[in-house]
PDB file of C-alpha atoms in Angstrom:
ATOM      1  CA  MET Y 220      25.270 -27.337 -22.122  1.00  0.00           C
ATOM      2  CA  THR Y 221      28.798 -26.237 -21.272  1.00  0.00           C
ATOM      3  CA  ASN Y 222      29.619 -24.390 -18.075  1.00  0.00           C
ATOM      4  CA  GLU Y 223      29.927 -21.118 -19.990  1.00  0.00           C
ATOM      5  CA  ASN Y 224      26.541 -21.624 -21.642  1.00  0.00           C
ATOM      6  CA  GLU Y 225      25.006 -22.542 -18.298  1.00  0.00           C
ATOM      7  CA  ARG Y 226      26.341 -19.312 -16.777  1.00  0.00           C
ATOM      8  CA  ASP Y 227      24.971 -17.283 -19.698  1.00  0.00           C
ATOM      9  CA  HIS Y 228      21.600 -18.996 -19.351  1.00  0.00           C
ATOM     10  CA  ASP Y 229      21.506 -18.399 -15.576  1.00  0.00           C
ATOM     11  CA  HIS Y 230      22.508 -14.758 -16.014  1.00  0.00           C
ATOM     12  CA  LYS Y 231      19.803 -14.148 -18.620  1.00  0.00           C
ATOM     13  CA  HIS Y 232      17.219 -15.805 -16.370  1.00  0.00           C
ATOM     14  CA  GLU Y 233      18.252 -13.705 -13.352  1.00  0.00           C
ATOM     15  CA  SER Y 234      18.148 -10.446 -15.293  1.00  0.00           C
ATOM     16  CA  LYS Y 235      14.459 -10.948 -16.047  1.00  0.00           C
ATOM     17  CA  HIS Y 236      13.564 -10.750 -12.356  1.00  0.00           C
ATOM     18  CA  ASP Y 237      14.143  -8.263  -9.611  1.00  0.00           C
ATOM     19  CA  SER Y 238      16.679  -9.518  -7.103  1.00  0.00           C
ATOM     20  CA  THR Y 239      14.003  -9.292  -4.381  1.00  0.00           C
ATOM     21  CA  HIS Y 240      11.609 -11.544  -6.324  1.00  0.00           C
ATOM     22  CA  GLY Y 241      12.021 -14.443  -3.915  1.00  0.00           C
ATOM     23  CA  HIS Y 242      11.197 -12.190  -0.962  1.00  0.00           C
ATOM     24  CA  GLY Y 243       7.657 -11.357  -2.103  1.00  0.00           C
ATOM     25  CA  LYS Y 244       8.518  -8.031  -3.731  1.00  0.00           C
ATOM     26  CA  PHE Y 245       8.349  -7.324  -7.425  1.00  0.00           C
ATOM     27  CA  ASP Y 246      10.109  -4.794  -9.537  1.00  0.00           C
ATOM     28  CA  ARG Y 247       8.446  -1.481 -10.327  1.00  0.00           C
ATOM     29  CA  GLU Y 248       8.311  -2.272 -14.066  1.00  0.00           C
ATOM     30  CA  THR Y 249       6.272  -5.437 -13.510  1.00  0.00           C
ATOM     31  CA  LEU Y 250       3.937  -3.640 -11.116  1.00  0.00           C
ATOM     32  CA  ARG Y 251       3.497  -0.822 -13.652  1.00  0.00           C
ATOM     33  CA  GLU Y 252       2.644  -3.305 -16.419  1.00  0.00           C
ATOM     34  CA  LEU Y 253       0.065  -5.009 -14.218  1.00  0.00           C
ATOM     35  CA  ALA Y 254      -1.400  -1.674 -13.108  1.00  0.00           C
ATOM     36  CA  ASP Y 255      -1.645  -0.552 -16.736  1.00  0.00           C
ATOM     37  CA  GLU Y 256      -3.663  -3.708 -17.396  1.00  0.00           C
ATOM     38  CA  GLY Y 257      -6.105  -2.732 -14.642  1.00  0.00           C
ATOM     39  CA  ASN Y 258      -4.699  -4.583 -11.655  1.00  0.00           C
ATOM     40  CA  GLU Y 259      -5.641  -2.418  -8.660  1.00  0.00           C
ATOM     41  CA  THR Y 260      -3.470  -4.353  -6.216  1.00  0.00           C
ATOM     42  CA  ALA Y 261      -0.412  -3.608  -8.355  1.00  0.00           C
ATOM     43  CA  LEU Y 262      -1.454   0.060  -8.405  1.00  0.00           C
ATOM     44  CA  ASP Y 263      -1.648  -0.044  -4.593  1.00  0.00           C
ATOM     45  CA  ARG Y 264       1.839  -1.559  -4.359  1.00  0.00           C
ATOM     46  CA  LEU Y 265       3.172   1.210  -6.612  1.00  0.00           C
ATOM     47  CA  ALA Y 266       1.601   3.714  -4.215  1.00  0.00           C
ATOM     48  CA  ASP Y 267       3.305   1.981  -1.277  1.00  0.00           C
ATOM     49  CA  LEU Y 268       6.662   2.182  -3.078  1.00  0.00           C
ATOM     50  CA  ALA Y 269       6.128   5.871  -3.861  1.00  0.00           C
ATOM     51  CA  ASP Y 270       5.136   6.562  -0.255  1.00  0.00           C
ATOM     52  CA  ALA Y 271       8.208   4.744   1.071  1.00  0.00           C
ATOM     53  CA  ALA Y 272      10.373   6.787  -1.323  1.00  0.00           C
ATOM     54  CA  ASP Y 273       8.631  10.003  -0.184  1.00  0.00           C
ATOM     55  CA  ASP Y 274       7.666  10.611  -3.836  1.00  0.00           C
ATOM     56  CA  VAL Y 275       4.579  12.817  -3.527  1.00  0.00           C
ATOM     57  CA  GLY Y 276       4.611  13.520  -7.262  1.00  0.00           C
ATOM     58  CA  GLU Y 277       4.249   9.841  -8.105  1.00  0.00           C
ATOM     59  CA  LEU Y 278       1.540   9.442  -5.466  1.00  0.00           C
ATOM     60  CA  SER Y 279      -0.368  12.297  -7.109  1.00  0.00           C
ATOM     61  CA  GLU Y 280      -0.017  10.656 -10.513  1.00  0.00           C
ATOM     62  CA  LEU Y 281      -1.280   7.370  -9.109  1.00  0.00           C
ATOM     63  CA  LEU Y 282      -4.269   9.162  -7.573  1.00  0.00           C
ATOM     64  CA  ASP Y 283      -4.981  10.681 -10.981  1.00  0.00           C
ATOM     65  CA  GLU Y 284      -4.929   7.117 -12.373  1.00  0.00           C
ATOM     66  CA  GLY Y 285      -7.613   6.170  -9.872  1.00  0.00           C
ATOM     67  CA  SER Y 286      -5.623   4.732  -6.974  1.00  0.00           C
ATOM     68  CA  LEU Y 287      -7.699   5.232  -3.834  1.00  0.00           C
ATOM     69  CA  HIS Y 288      -4.776   3.906  -1.811  1.00  0.00           C
ATOM     70  CA  ALA Y 289      -2.606   6.738  -3.157  1.00  0.00           C
ATOM     71  CA  GLY Y 290      -5.408   9.111  -2.158  1.00  0.00           C
ATOM     72  CA  SER Y 291      -5.354   7.697   1.351  1.00  0.00           C
ATOM     73  CA  LEU Y 292      -1.583   8.080   1.630  1.00  0.00           C
ATOM     74  CA  LEU Y 293      -1.709  11.637   0.273  1.00  0.00           C
ATOM     75  CA  THR Y 294      -4.563  12.505   2.636  1.00  0.00           C
ATOM     76  CA  ARG Y 295      -2.578  11.256   5.620  1.00  0.00           C
ATOM     77  CA  ARG Y 296       0.346  13.452   4.601  1.00  0.00           C
ATOM     78  CA  ALA Y 297      -1.844  16.518   3.984  1.00  0.00           C
ATOM     79  CA  VAL Y 298      -3.613  16.138   7.343  1.00  0.00           C
ATOM     80  CA  ALA Y 299      -0.252  15.856   9.122  1.00  0.00           C
ATOM     81  CA  ARG Y 300       0.821  19.160   7.502  1.00  0.00           C
ATOM     82  CA  GLY Y 301      -2.576  20.803   7.890  1.00  0.00           C
ATOM     83  CA  ASP Y 302      -2.550  21.450   4.122  1.00  0.00           C
ATOM     84  CA  LEU Y 303      -6.158  22.427   3.354  1.00  0.00           C
ATOM     85  CA  ARG Y 304      -5.505  23.167  -0.332  1.00  0.00           C
ATOM     86  CA  GLU Y 305      -3.940  19.758  -0.859  1.00  0.00           C
ATOM     87  CA  LEU Y 306      -6.897  18.075   0.836  1.00  0.00           C
ATOM     88  CA  GLN Y 307      -9.241  19.932  -1.527  1.00  0.00           C
ATOM     89  CA  ARG Y 308      -7.144  18.863  -4.526  1.00  0.00           C
ATOM     90  CA  ILE Y 309      -7.155  15.232  -3.382  1.00  0.00           C
ATOM     91  CA  ARG Y 310     -10.933  15.327  -2.904  1.00  0.00           C
ATOM     92  CA  ASP Y 311     -11.369  16.880  -6.332  1.00  0.00           C
ATOM     93  CA  ALA Y 312      -9.246  14.075  -7.792  1.00  0.00           C
ATOM     94  CA  GLY Y 313     -11.767  11.552  -6.485  1.00  0.00           C
ATOM     95  CA  TYR Y 314     -10.765  10.566  -2.976  1.00  0.00           C
ATOM     96  CA  GLU Y 315     -13.803  11.559  -0.894  1.00  0.00           C
ATOM     97  CA  GLU Y 316     -12.189  10.896   2.485  1.00  0.00           C
ATOM     98  CA  ALA Y 317      -9.915  13.887   1.868  1.00  0.00           C
ATOM     99  CA  GLY Y 318     -13.054  16.037   1.762  1.00  0.00           C
ATOM    100  CA  ASN Y 319     -14.165  14.599   5.101  1.00  0.00           C
ATOM    101  CA  GLU Y 320     -10.773  15.407   6.617  1.00  0.00           C
ATOM    102  CA  LEU Y 321     -10.904  18.891   5.118  1.00  0.00           C
ATOM    103  CA  GLU Y 322     -14.298  19.530   6.723  1.00  0.00           C
ATOM    104  CA  ARG Y 323     -13.083  18.149  10.038  1.00  0.00           C
ATOM    105  CA  LEU Y 324     -10.088  20.488  10.033  1.00  0.00           C
ATOM    106  CA  LEU Y 325     -12.202  23.485   9.002  1.00  0.00           C
ATOM    107  CA  LYS Y 326     -14.683  22.840  11.824  1.00  0.00           C
ATOM    108  CA  ALA Y 327     -12.034  22.317  14.507  1.00  0.00           C
ATOM    109  CA  PRO Y 328     -11.853  25.168  17.034  1.00  0.00           C
TER     110      PRO Y 328
END
């Protein structure tokens, strides 16, 4: 292989991976593929990324896909804001703990 071919090969290999791959983080596309195949841990990592990016819309979508972790993160945010309607919506989407938090807030003096 010539130097030019080696550089092309290395560049193609690098482009297949996120630059943070060696640091234990994976790109969003890979996580999405794994989550679509039923990997719940990948779905949880997507929720963590959405939470870190303050992307409530994505968190809601992940909850709708069945991510209990997204439900937990959304519940934490709704409790902090005192958003009773959001807690009801999260509970209705399948995260029961949001219903418990809703009841707790409703019963508080």
